Amino acid sequence: MIRPFLFNRIFSLLVLFSFSSATAAIKEYNTELLIIGGGASGTTAAIQASRMGVKTLILEETEWLGGMLTSAGVSAIDGNHQMPSGLWGEFRQKLYQHYGGPAAVETGWVSNTLFEPSVGNKVLKEMAHQTNLSIWYKTEWTSIKRKGNGWEIETLSKGKRSRIYARLIIDATETGDVMAYLKIPYRVGMDSRSDTGEVQAPEQANNIIQDMTYVVTLKDFGPGSDRTISKPAGYDPKEFECSCDVADPSAAEHHPNIDCSQMITYGKLPNQKYMINWPKCGNDIYLNILEMNKKERTEALKSAKLHSLRFIYYLQNKLGYKNLGIADDEYPTADKLPMIPYHRESRRLDGLVTLTLNDVSSPYQQKTSLYRTGVAIGDYPIDHHHLKNTAAPQIDFVKIKVPSYNIPLGALVPKNTSGIIVAEKSISVTNIVAGASRLQPVVLTIGQAAGALAAVALKNQQEPAQVSIRNVQAALLASKAYLMPFIDVKATDHDFTTIQKIGATGLLKGTGIPYKWANQTWFYPELSISQFDLIQGFKSFYPELKELYPSGEQSNAEFVSKLFTSLLHKDISVGDLHKALKGRDFKEELQKQTVLNRRTIAVLTDHFLHPFDRQIDFEGNLKN
């Protein structure tokens, strides 16, 4: 018989041992910045923040980096070919180096940059070798809660638990799961036109999202090979009969153009591989899993995989591409399919500002000046996939014409929640705009902006909503990232930073043009500008500007000197302008009647007025 005091002693020891074991099983880790999701935006956010000296940790559920570019198999970049901004340009350059130049990645007609998903993962991992950056692969987060001025996050990896303490977090998940968990306000589906002011939006809001795709990467195993898969359950060849129609939906008239070989080479990758991500009677599927839990999502995605396999069987059995089999050297999965589906649409944050179609279409004519706060750029059209859901309103998105655009910083910041930044496809844009902002190079630059925002906030001990927008933009410019989508002033231009700064003030505006599948905004640096137009731009930034009685004549050195004199309340002579341009293209003394082009006026404006130094709020208004 055990004596009572001995029993109590043993019980206490057991309790202490159990508590100690549980405590010992939880590894604790401290970091300044935690990024949840190592996808397109999570990876670039981490690289940018760590390069700015911030201790950064990525949690990634798979063993790859890159998300939709790699783990989802969408390895054909849509858009921004003429604007290789920041880390997007760096990523592309490394692909060029790997494959042997630009021509080596122009293998499919859908894109100028195509690559094998496994190579994309390899390149991103090389770029992520940063002193301040750690990455935990195959790691899930299980809980997130506020802890003082920071966060406490619990994770699970291979049965082992960890606890992370972070000052700031970035939600870079594919579907905005962190903000949903924290009950940060967000939107799902189509907005009503009364809410957004977009006449193209439906009258009533709904929860319909874009079709998703479970991409398949095929490989050519050579003539005579038969890589036909087993007939998938529910296969019906009629479902795919119109898949060989490759007619451009943006064409003025819609006529069928049947070419099965062109459909196959749509996403042809290097090394005789093929990205199968085909919308028209292909492997798109309507499946809204946004509000499902992980178990429900896993079950639902079986139908998306099965649908893609039916399409592959159709290509092999009906169209005769038996030599194209599922690539066996791409993904580390049992079925050799990508680790995740391609989500075209996510939950969308209710942010400090919301980018609407009106802002994109006419950025300079809005009550707000969101373009001044730009931190990421895009040139792809409004591209929505709704062919698989007959309940979707019949909106011809292709007819919505827009120029290239930029993403405002406030679209990454929640209204009433501190300590978190939102990236990936979950930023605060309307449903219509999300059809353009979802593309890979845009999301890469959104991630870089999120990393810069986090670094500035942490270094200044501020919340993201309190930072100087100009400080974030300056950090991005230092990394050769674009603030304004000026197609004709490349990052290699010696005046790139200056013109970007002046463009972000609105003193000299760009000219936006909808153009096929790569929209444009031109700065026209070598053109002159009329006195009237110059004054109009300056008045939007300097309301105190006194009347100079501009004419329609082109702005010359004398007029610009008068303009600066009026604003600075001190005499700025033509000789002063000449001195400021020393070492540039002016070989002779600047004369009063010398007409100045937009580039020169931008340089002089930056030199004498420093307008970029004036602080703005998240709507682009000037602060006192």
XYZ file of C-alpha atoms in Angstrom:
624
model
C 0.000 0.000 0.000
C 1.375 3.444 -0.985
C 1.370 5.939 1.830
C -0.576 9.195 1.185
C 2.465 11.472 1.395
C 4.425 9.214 -0.998
C 1.498 9.109 -3.436
C 1.262 12.891 -3.427
C 5.006 13.161 -4.007
C 4.895 10.781 -6.978
C 1.866 12.586 -8.421
C 3.626 15.958 -8.153
C 6.725 14.599 -9.860
C 4.626 13.153 -12.686
C 2.839 16.473 -13.187
C 6.159 18.344 -13.158
C 7.699 15.851 -15.588
C 4.716 16.120 -17.940
C 4.825 19.917 -17.821
C 8.592 19.963 -18.391
C 8.314 17.534 -21.304
C 5.575 19.589 -22.931
C 7.567 22.762 -22.433
C 10.749 21.180 -23.766
C 8.877 19.945 -26.845
C 8.070 23.496 -27.912
C 10.970 25.271 -29.567
C 10.837 29.046 -29.184
C 12.119 31.456 -31.784
C 12.283 35.238 -31.950
C 12.240 37.265 -35.138
C 11.468 40.807 -36.175
C 9.410 39.872 -39.212
C 7.429 36.700 -39.807
C 6.160 36.026 -43.320
C 3.481 33.375 -43.549
C 3.656 31.869 -47.009
C 6.726 31.426 -49.196
C 4.898 32.054 -52.457
C 5.598 34.740 -55.034
C 5.032 37.703 -52.718
C 6.268 36.037 -49.540
C 9.630 35.261 -51.115
C 10.234 38.751 -52.505
C 9.003 40.348 -49.274
C 11.534 38.296 -47.339
C 14.417 39.080 -49.695
C 13.681 42.816 -49.612
C 13.264 43.026 -45.834
C 16.336 40.933 -45.084
C 18.457 43.015 -47.475
C 17.321 46.049 -45.493
C 18.725 44.477 -42.332
C 15.579 42.964 -40.827
C 15.690 39.543 -39.151
C 13.111 37.641 -41.195
C 11.507 34.194 -41.074
C 9.326 32.529 -43.724
C 6.866 29.756 -42.873
C 6.111 27.661 -45.962
C 3.870 24.577 -46.040
C 5.599 22.993 -49.045
C 9.295 22.380 -49.628
C 9.471 24.960 -52.435
C 9.492 28.722 -52.771
C 7.485 30.595 -55.382
C 3.862 29.577 -54.875
C 1.914 30.068 -58.100
C 5.124 30.440 -60.160
C 6.488 27.078 -59.057
C 4.437 25.017 -56.598
C 1.271 25.653 -58.648
C 3.065 25.193 -61.974
C 2.140 28.558 -63.542
C 5.637 29.014 -64.889
C 4.797 31.412 -67.721
C 5.022 35.053 -66.680
C 2.077 37.202 -67.734
C 2.933 40.864 -68.233
C 5.538 43.445 -67.198
C 7.958 42.269 -69.881
C 8.967 45.867 -70.652
C 9.102 46.793 -66.965
C 11.407 44.358 -65.129
C 10.893 46.056 -61.789
C 13.162 45.240 -58.855
C 13.212 41.600 -57.769
C 11.026 40.552 -60.700
C 13.775 41.789 -63.018
C 16.418 40.068 -60.904
C 14.491 36.774 -61.026
C 14.126 37.016 -64.797
C 17.807 37.802 -65.267
C 18.749 34.668 -63.338
C 16.435 32.640 -65.581
C 18.225 34.140 -68.590
C 21.553 33.113 -67.098
C 20.334 29.579 -66.400
C 18.846 28.930 -69.830
C 21.187 31.008 -71.975
C 19.460 34.307 -72.679
C 16.033 35.816 -73.407
C 15.398 33.750 -76.535
C 15.851 30.526 -74.584
C 12.813 31.273 -72.415
C 10.552 32.560 -75.212
C 9.370 29.021 -75.889
C 5.581 29.437 -75.703
C 3.378 32.058 -77.300
C 1.533 33.029 -74.125
C 4.561 34.682 -72.566
C 8.029 36.118 -73.107
C 9.353 34.273 -70.077
C 8.670 30.571 -69.549
C 10.625 28.202 -67.327
C 10.454 24.827 -65.645
C 8.807 25.107 -62.202
C 11.670 23.259 -60.531
C 14.153 25.740 -62.015
C 12.048 28.650 -60.773
C 12.157 27.166 -57.285
C 15.913 26.721 -57.509
C 16.441 30.322 -58.627
C 14.248 31.743 -55.849
C 16.054 29.686 -53.241
C 19.356 31.055 -54.495
C 17.995 34.592 -54.261
C 16.747 33.835 -50.735
C 20.263 33.087 -49.469
C 20.365 36.201 -47.302
C 22.175 36.828 -44.029
C 19.058 37.820 -42.119
C 16.649 35.308 -43.646
C 15.545 31.910 -42.318
C 13.011 29.610 -43.982
C 11.045 26.824 -42.340
C 9.727 24.459 -45.000
C 6.889 21.962 -44.519
C 5.677 24.033 -41.596
C 2.077 24.931 -40.771
C 0.901 27.666 -38.431
C -1.717 26.492 -35.962
C -2.511 29.656 -34.002
C -1.754 33.367 -34.054
C -2.474 35.834 -31.271
C -1.399 39.262 -30.119
C 1.353 39.318 -27.507
C 2.062 42.840 -26.264
C 3.164 44.891 -29.260
C 3.911 41.778 -31.286
C 2.603 38.337 -32.136
C 2.809 34.818 -30.760
C 2.519 32.153 -33.433
C 2.446 28.390 -32.897
C 3.566 26.058 -35.657
C 3.703 22.374 -36.448
C 6.330 20.598 -38.546
C 6.763 16.816 -38.700
C 4.889 16.459 -35.425
C 7.034 19.013 -33.618
C 5.625 22.227 -32.266
C 7.315 25.610 -32.197
C 6.401 28.996 -30.822
C 7.483 32.132 -32.649
C 7.515 35.660 -31.301
C 7.451 38.304 -34.038
C 7.102 42.056 -34.002
C 5.373 42.181 -37.405
C 3.750 39.640 -39.730
C 2.980 39.572 -43.446
C 0.069 37.498 -44.679
C 1.501 36.104 -47.914
C -0.752 33.058 -48.038
C -2.361 32.128 -51.340
C -5.895 32.896 -50.134
C -5.562 35.415 -47.290
C -5.923 32.801 -44.573
C -4.133 34.777 -41.855
C -6.317 37.868 -42.128
C -9.384 35.625 -42.137
C -8.184 33.832 -38.983
C -7.619 37.186 -37.275
C -11.078 38.369 -38.412
C -9.638 41.338 -40.294
C -12.411 42.669 -42.584
C -12.179 41.420 -46.164
C -14.309 40.912 -49.271
C -14.995 37.821 -51.373
C -16.436 37.755 -54.874
C -17.869 40.477 -57.057
C -18.542 43.957 -55.666
C -21.667 45.948 -56.438
C -21.282 49.041 -58.581
C -22.864 51.147 -55.839
C -20.042 50.171 -53.472
C -17.137 50.745 -55.853
C -18.434 53.329 -58.305
C -17.425 51.046 -61.181
C -20.114 51.117 -63.845
C -18.823 47.790 -65.190
C -19.514 46.001 -61.885
C -22.790 44.088 -61.387
C -25.682 45.821 -59.668
C -25.667 43.319 -56.828
C -22.622 41.934 -55.061
C -22.100 38.164 -54.993
C -19.567 35.639 -53.735
C -18.569 34.321 -57.172
C -14.820 34.096 -57.696
C -12.750 33.229 -60.751
C -12.270 29.693 -62.004
C -9.211 27.937 -60.602
C -6.899 25.473 -62.328
C -4.933 22.456 -61.226
C -2.055 22.893 -63.652
C -0.277 19.877 -65.149
C 3.286 19.936 -66.472
C 3.738 17.555 -69.390
C 6.976 16.307 -70.895
C 7.702 15.080 -74.418
C 9.060 11.554 -74.033
C 9.882 11.305 -77.730
C 8.396 9.824 -80.904
C 6.852 6.415 -80.444
C 6.364 6.835 -76.710
C 2.940 6.163 -75.266
C 2.475 7.940 -71.945
C -1.311 7.815 -71.987
C -2.672 7.778 -68.452
C -5.465 5.503 -67.286
C -8.911 6.708 -68.239
C -10.025 8.977 -65.374
C -13.393 8.492 -63.732
C -16.183 10.549 -65.274
C -14.300 11.232 -68.498
C -16.484 12.758 -71.239
C -14.660 13.900 -74.396
C -17.515 16.296 -75.250
C -16.430 18.457 -72.320
C -13.209 19.357 -74.149
C -14.337 19.510 -77.770
C -13.790 23.265 -78.164
C -10.347 23.244 -76.521
C -8.489 23.694 -79.822
C -10.089 27.089 -80.426
C -7.188 29.525 -79.996
C -9.005 32.664 -81.166
C -7.877 35.781 -79.275
C -10.769 36.890 -77.023
C -9.526 40.489 -77.281
C -10.028 40.572 -81.056
C -12.640 42.965 -82.417
C -14.602 40.062 -83.932
C -14.837 36.601 -82.431
C -14.307 33.857 -84.987
C -13.211 30.304 -84.109
C -9.591 29.517 -84.894
C -9.048 25.796 -84.536
C -5.405 24.821 -84.102
C -4.673 21.998 -81.660
C -0.902 22.307 -81.982
C -1.075 26.003 -81.078
C -3.192 25.174 -78.042
C -0.545 22.707 -76.885
C 2.339 25.151 -77.419
C 0.496 27.935 -75.585
C 2.599 27.186 -72.521
C 5.552 25.359 -74.031
C 8.458 25.428 -71.568
C 12.186 24.913 -72.094
C 13.448 21.325 -72.404
C 10.362 20.054 -74.235
C 7.909 20.498 -71.394
C 4.436 21.989 -71.494
C 2.374 23.940 -68.999
C -1.244 22.817 -69.307
C -3.232 25.760 -67.976
C -5.899 26.167 -70.632
C -9.149 28.079 -70.001
C -11.378 27.370 -73.021
C -12.853 23.863 -72.641
C -9.633 22.949 -70.839
C -8.677 22.371 -67.225
C -10.185 25.460 -65.600
C -12.802 24.522 -63.006
C -15.133 26.505 -60.791
C -14.340 25.631 -57.196
C -14.684 28.124 -54.367
C -12.696 26.778 -51.441
C -11.857 30.110 -49.799
C -13.937 29.606 -46.665
C -13.246 25.878 -46.313
C -10.929 24.452 -43.654
C -7.837 22.503 -44.637
C -9.518 19.092 -44.570
C -12.427 20.336 -46.669
C -10.077 21.983 -49.156
C -8.034 18.818 -49.583
C -11.162 16.830 -50.335
C -12.582 19.456 -52.701
C -9.341 19.754 -54.655
C -9.577 16.094 -55.652
C -12.220 17.151 -58.168
C -9.900 19.814 -59.610
C -7.104 17.266 -60.036
C -9.488 14.772 -61.588
C -10.772 17.371 -64.040
C -7.220 18.167 -65.152
C -6.432 14.476 -65.591
C -9.518 14.104 -67.788
C -8.188 16.905 -69.974
C -4.758 15.262 -70.155
C -6.397 11.984 -71.188
C -8.296 13.882 -73.883
C -5.068 15.396 -75.222
C -3.408 11.994 -75.293
C -6.255 9.733 -76.377
C -8.433 11.977 -78.560
C -5.916 14.456 -79.986
C -3.105 11.925 -80.293
C -0.443 13.494 -78.065
C 0.470 10.141 -76.549
C 4.142 11.106 -76.356
C 3.308 13.902 -73.892
C 3.220 12.415 -70.414
C 3.081 13.887 -66.954
C 6.600 15.152 -66.202
C 8.321 12.876 -63.717
C 11.158 15.259 -62.846
C 9.335 18.373 -61.675
C 7.320 18.101 -58.476
C 8.205 16.155 -55.301
C 4.719 14.646 -55.130
C 3.508 11.063 -55.434
C 1.193 11.875 -58.359
C 3.755 14.227 -59.981
C 1.200 17.025 -60.015
C 1.877 20.450 -58.489
C 1.717 20.826 -54.724
C -1.010 23.481 -54.836
C -3.692 24.657 -57.285
C -3.572 27.930 -59.156
C -5.844 30.295 -57.248
C -6.784 33.195 -59.513
C -8.676 34.863 -56.746
C -8.329 35.262 -52.996
C -10.074 37.030 -50.195
C -9.451 40.754 -50.602
C -8.466 42.999 -47.724
C -10.556 45.988 -46.695
C -7.519 48.247 -46.558
C -6.669 51.842 -45.807
C -7.471 52.466 -49.463
C -9.064 50.329 -52.160
C -7.837 50.478 -55.743
C -10.803 50.655 -58.115
C -11.129 50.392 -61.861
C -11.665 54.156 -61.955
C -8.263 54.700 -60.306
C -6.641 52.379 -62.830
C -8.401 53.844 -65.875
C -7.918 57.524 -65.011
C -5.414 57.867 -62.166
C -5.022 61.627 -62.522
C -8.739 62.467 -62.599
C -9.828 61.041 -59.223
C -10.634 62.799 -55.937
C -7.720 60.896 -54.423
C -4.203 60.706 -55.862
C -3.429 57.062 -55.158
C -0.864 56.987 -57.980
C 1.402 59.143 -55.788
C 1.577 56.302 -53.266
C 2.465 53.621 -55.827
C 4.771 50.772 -54.804
C 4.148 48.071 -57.437
C 3.211 48.097 -61.114
C 1.343 46.077 -63.699
C 0.485 46.233 -67.386
C -1.722 43.166 -67.914
C -5.371 43.682 -68.934
C -8.397 42.987 -66.754
C -8.405 39.213 -67.229
C -11.142 37.182 -65.546
C -11.892 33.470 -65.951
C -15.609 32.720 -65.518
C -16.361 30.211 -68.266
C -17.070 27.332 -65.882
C -19.686 29.047 -63.727
C -22.941 29.724 -65.563
C -24.206 31.722 -62.565
C -21.522 34.394 -63.074
C -22.840 37.719 -64.446
C -22.151 38.088 -68.146
C -19.469 40.772 -68.056
C -17.142 41.054 -71.050
C -14.006 41.835 -69.067
C -11.879 41.847 -72.222
C -13.684 44.998 -73.363
C -12.648 46.851 -70.204
C -9.651 48.794 -71.513
C -7.086 50.198 -69.091
C -3.533 51.564 -69.279
C -0.711 50.195 -67.159
C -1.074 51.116 -63.499
C 0.480 51.084 -60.052
C -0.622 49.635 -56.713
C -1.039 52.085 -53.795
C 0.771 51.312 -50.554
C -2.434 51.626 -48.523
C -3.851 48.571 -50.305
C -1.447 46.432 -48.233
C -2.452 47.850 -44.843
C -5.613 46.922 -42.874
C -7.790 49.742 -41.621
C -8.032 48.894 -37.941
C -5.516 46.130 -37.232
C -1.922 46.897 -36.338
C 1.133 44.699 -36.691
C 0.198 43.061 -39.999
C 0.730 43.676 -43.720
C -1.237 41.833 -46.412
C 0.339 40.747 -49.702
C -0.095 38.201 -52.537
C -3.544 38.400 -54.235
C -5.241 39.457 -51.007
C -4.571 43.194 -51.195
C -7.309 45.842 -51.110
C -8.492 46.065 -54.707
C -11.930 45.618 -56.208
C -12.936 42.350 -57.790
C -12.552 43.794 -61.291
C -9.060 45.157 -60.598
C -8.056 41.808 -59.071
C -8.270 40.397 -62.592
C -5.118 42.390 -63.387
C -3.327 42.612 -60.042
C -3.301 38.807 -59.638
C -0.625 38.245 -62.297
C 2.793 36.905 -61.302
C 5.081 39.925 -61.883
C 2.591 42.217 -60.134
C 2.446 39.910 -57.126
C 6.246 39.686 -57.068
C 6.477 43.473 -56.879
C 3.675 43.630 -54.300
C 5.767 41.296 -52.155
C 8.850 43.468 -52.528
C 6.784 46.487 -51.475
C 5.461 44.591 -48.447
C 9.027 43.761 -47.430
C 10.131 47.376 -47.787
C 7.108 48.576 -45.793
C 7.864 46.088 -43.026
C 11.525 47.090 -42.873
C 10.763 50.819 -42.679
C 8.129 50.238 -39.981
C 10.413 48.033 -37.884
C 13.460 50.263 -38.178
C 11.444 53.305 -37.102
C 9.441 51.412 -34.466
C 6.210 52.324 -36.187
C 3.066 50.552 -37.254
C 2.675 50.082 -41.031
C -0.105 52.702 -41.077
C 2.249 55.274 -39.531
C 5.223 55.056 -41.877
C 6.431 57.697 -44.282
C 5.223 56.531 -47.677
C 8.135 58.354 -49.289
C 10.604 56.363 -47.152
C 9.102 53.100 -48.405
C 9.187 54.332 -51.980
C 12.802 55.497 -51.609
C 13.795 52.030 -50.400
C 12.141 50.487 -53.440
C 13.819 52.925 -55.820
C 17.164 52.005 -54.274
C 16.385 48.434 -55.364
C 15.517 49.555 -58.915
C 11.819 48.911 -58.354
C 9.284 50.993 -60.259
C 6.799 53.280 -58.522
C 5.283 54.546 -61.778
C 4.686 52.272 -64.794
C 6.699 54.348 -67.273
C 7.533 51.995 -70.125
C 9.999 54.382 -71.795
C 12.300 55.108 -68.833
C 14.072 51.893 -67.866
C 15.814 51.188 -64.583
C 19.103 51.410 -66.498
C 18.391 55.036 -67.466
C 20.637 57.427 -65.529
C 17.586 59.557 -64.710
C 15.359 56.620 -63.718
C 15.149 57.468 -60.016
C 14.606 61.177 -60.653
C 11.844 60.613 -63.205
C 10.165 58.050 -60.959
C 10.182 60.552 -58.095
C 8.769 63.381 -60.188
C 6.186 61.033 -61.676
C 5.099 60.059 -58.164
C 4.368 63.708 -57.390
C 2.192 64.257 -60.463
C 4.105 67.375 -61.484
C 4.813 65.695 -64.806
C 2.207 63.101 -65.655
C 2.385 59.998 -67.788
C 0.174 59.181 -70.771
C -1.704 55.903 -70.367
C -2.665 53.763 -73.363
C -4.608 50.473 -73.458
C -2.572 48.285 -75.790
C -3.377 44.658 -76.616
C -2.100 42.349 -73.837
C 0.586 44.718 -72.542
C -0.858 48.091 -71.626
C 1.353 51.140 -71.495
C 2.095 54.439 -69.762
C 4.577 56.767 -71.456
C 6.579 59.527 -69.796
C 7.966 60.836 -73.109
C 11.228 62.131 -71.580
C 12.538 63.663 -74.798
C 9.396 65.611 -75.649
C 8.755 69.203 -74.637
C 5.723 70.359 -72.660
C 3.638 73.492 -73.085
C 3.759 76.192 -70.467
C 0.052 75.717 -69.817
C 0.328 71.959 -69.232
C 3.396 72.404 -67.040
C 1.624 74.904 -64.788
C -1.444 72.664 -64.534
C 0.725 69.836 -63.220
C 2.518 72.090 -60.762
C -0.712 73.610 -59.433
C -1.927 70.157 -58.405
C 1.084 69.910 -56.112
C 1.734 73.558 -55.298
C -1.692 75.177 -54.806
C 0.101 78.292 -53.531
C 1.651 78.845 -56.969
C 1.003 82.388 -58.188
C -0.302 82.992 -61.690
C 2.472 83.049 -64.284
C 0.159 83.526 -67.251
C 1.342 80.471 -69.198
C 0.755 80.320 -72.920
C 0.533 77.365 -75.242
C 4.203 77.790 -76.190
C 6.653 75.106 -75.257
C 8.360 75.580 -71.897
C 11.765 77.188 -72.266
C 14.546 77.918 -69.799
C 13.257 81.426 -69.051
C 9.765 80.180 -68.166
C 11.098 77.378 -65.962
C 13.389 79.818 -64.141
C 10.371 82.078 -63.445
C 8.409 79.088 -62.207
C 11.122 78.100 -59.724
C 11.606 81.725 -58.656
C 7.896 82.005 -57.845
C 7.909 78.846 -55.727
C 11.190 79.404 -53.891
C 10.700 83.167 -53.358
C 14.239 83.793 -54.514
C 15.729 84.486 -57.889
C 16.581 81.399 -59.938
C 18.233 82.513 -63.139
C 18.744 80.706 -66.409
C 22.415 80.604 -65.425
C 21.462 78.734 -62.253
C 19.613 76.178 -64.363
C 22.686 75.763 -66.543
C 24.913 75.154 -63.511
C 22.493 72.501 -62.245
C 22.766 70.703 -65.580
C 26.564 70.708 -65.594
C 27.977 67.521 -67.034
C 24.837 66.677 -69.013
C 24.035 66.979 -72.721
C 24.085 70.770 -72.918
C 27.336 71.584 -74.706
C 26.562 75.274 -75.069
C 25.390 77.881 -72.595
C 21.700 77.509 -71.805
C 19.768 80.361 -73.393
C 16.480 81.902 -72.274
C 14.666 80.609 -75.338
C 16.102 77.102 -75.154
C 13.151 74.699 -75.085
C 13.550 72.121 -72.346
C 12.304 68.576 -72.657
C 10.410 66.700 -69.934
C 13.525 64.834 -68.804
C 15.444 68.073 -68.231
C 12.523 69.705 -66.436
C 12.231 66.655 -64.185
C 15.932 66.820 -63.328
C 15.796 70.559 -62.614
C 12.611 70.222 -60.553
C 14.167 67.537 -58.404
C 17.349 69.602 -58.002
C 15.742 72.895 -56.990
C 12.412 71.950 -55.393
C 12.857 68.394 -53.979
C 9.104 67.764 -54.246
C 9.454 64.055 -53.462
C 10.555 65.031 -49.961
C 7.101 66.442 -49.201
C 5.148 63.904 -47.161
C 1.845 62.487 -48.370
C -0.922 60.465 -46.745
C -2.241 57.129 -47.970
C -4.701 58.827 -50.323
C -1.870 60.799 -51.922
C -2.805 64.099 -50.318
C -0.025 66.454 -49.280
C 0.546 66.665 -45.545
C 0.973 70.049 -43.916
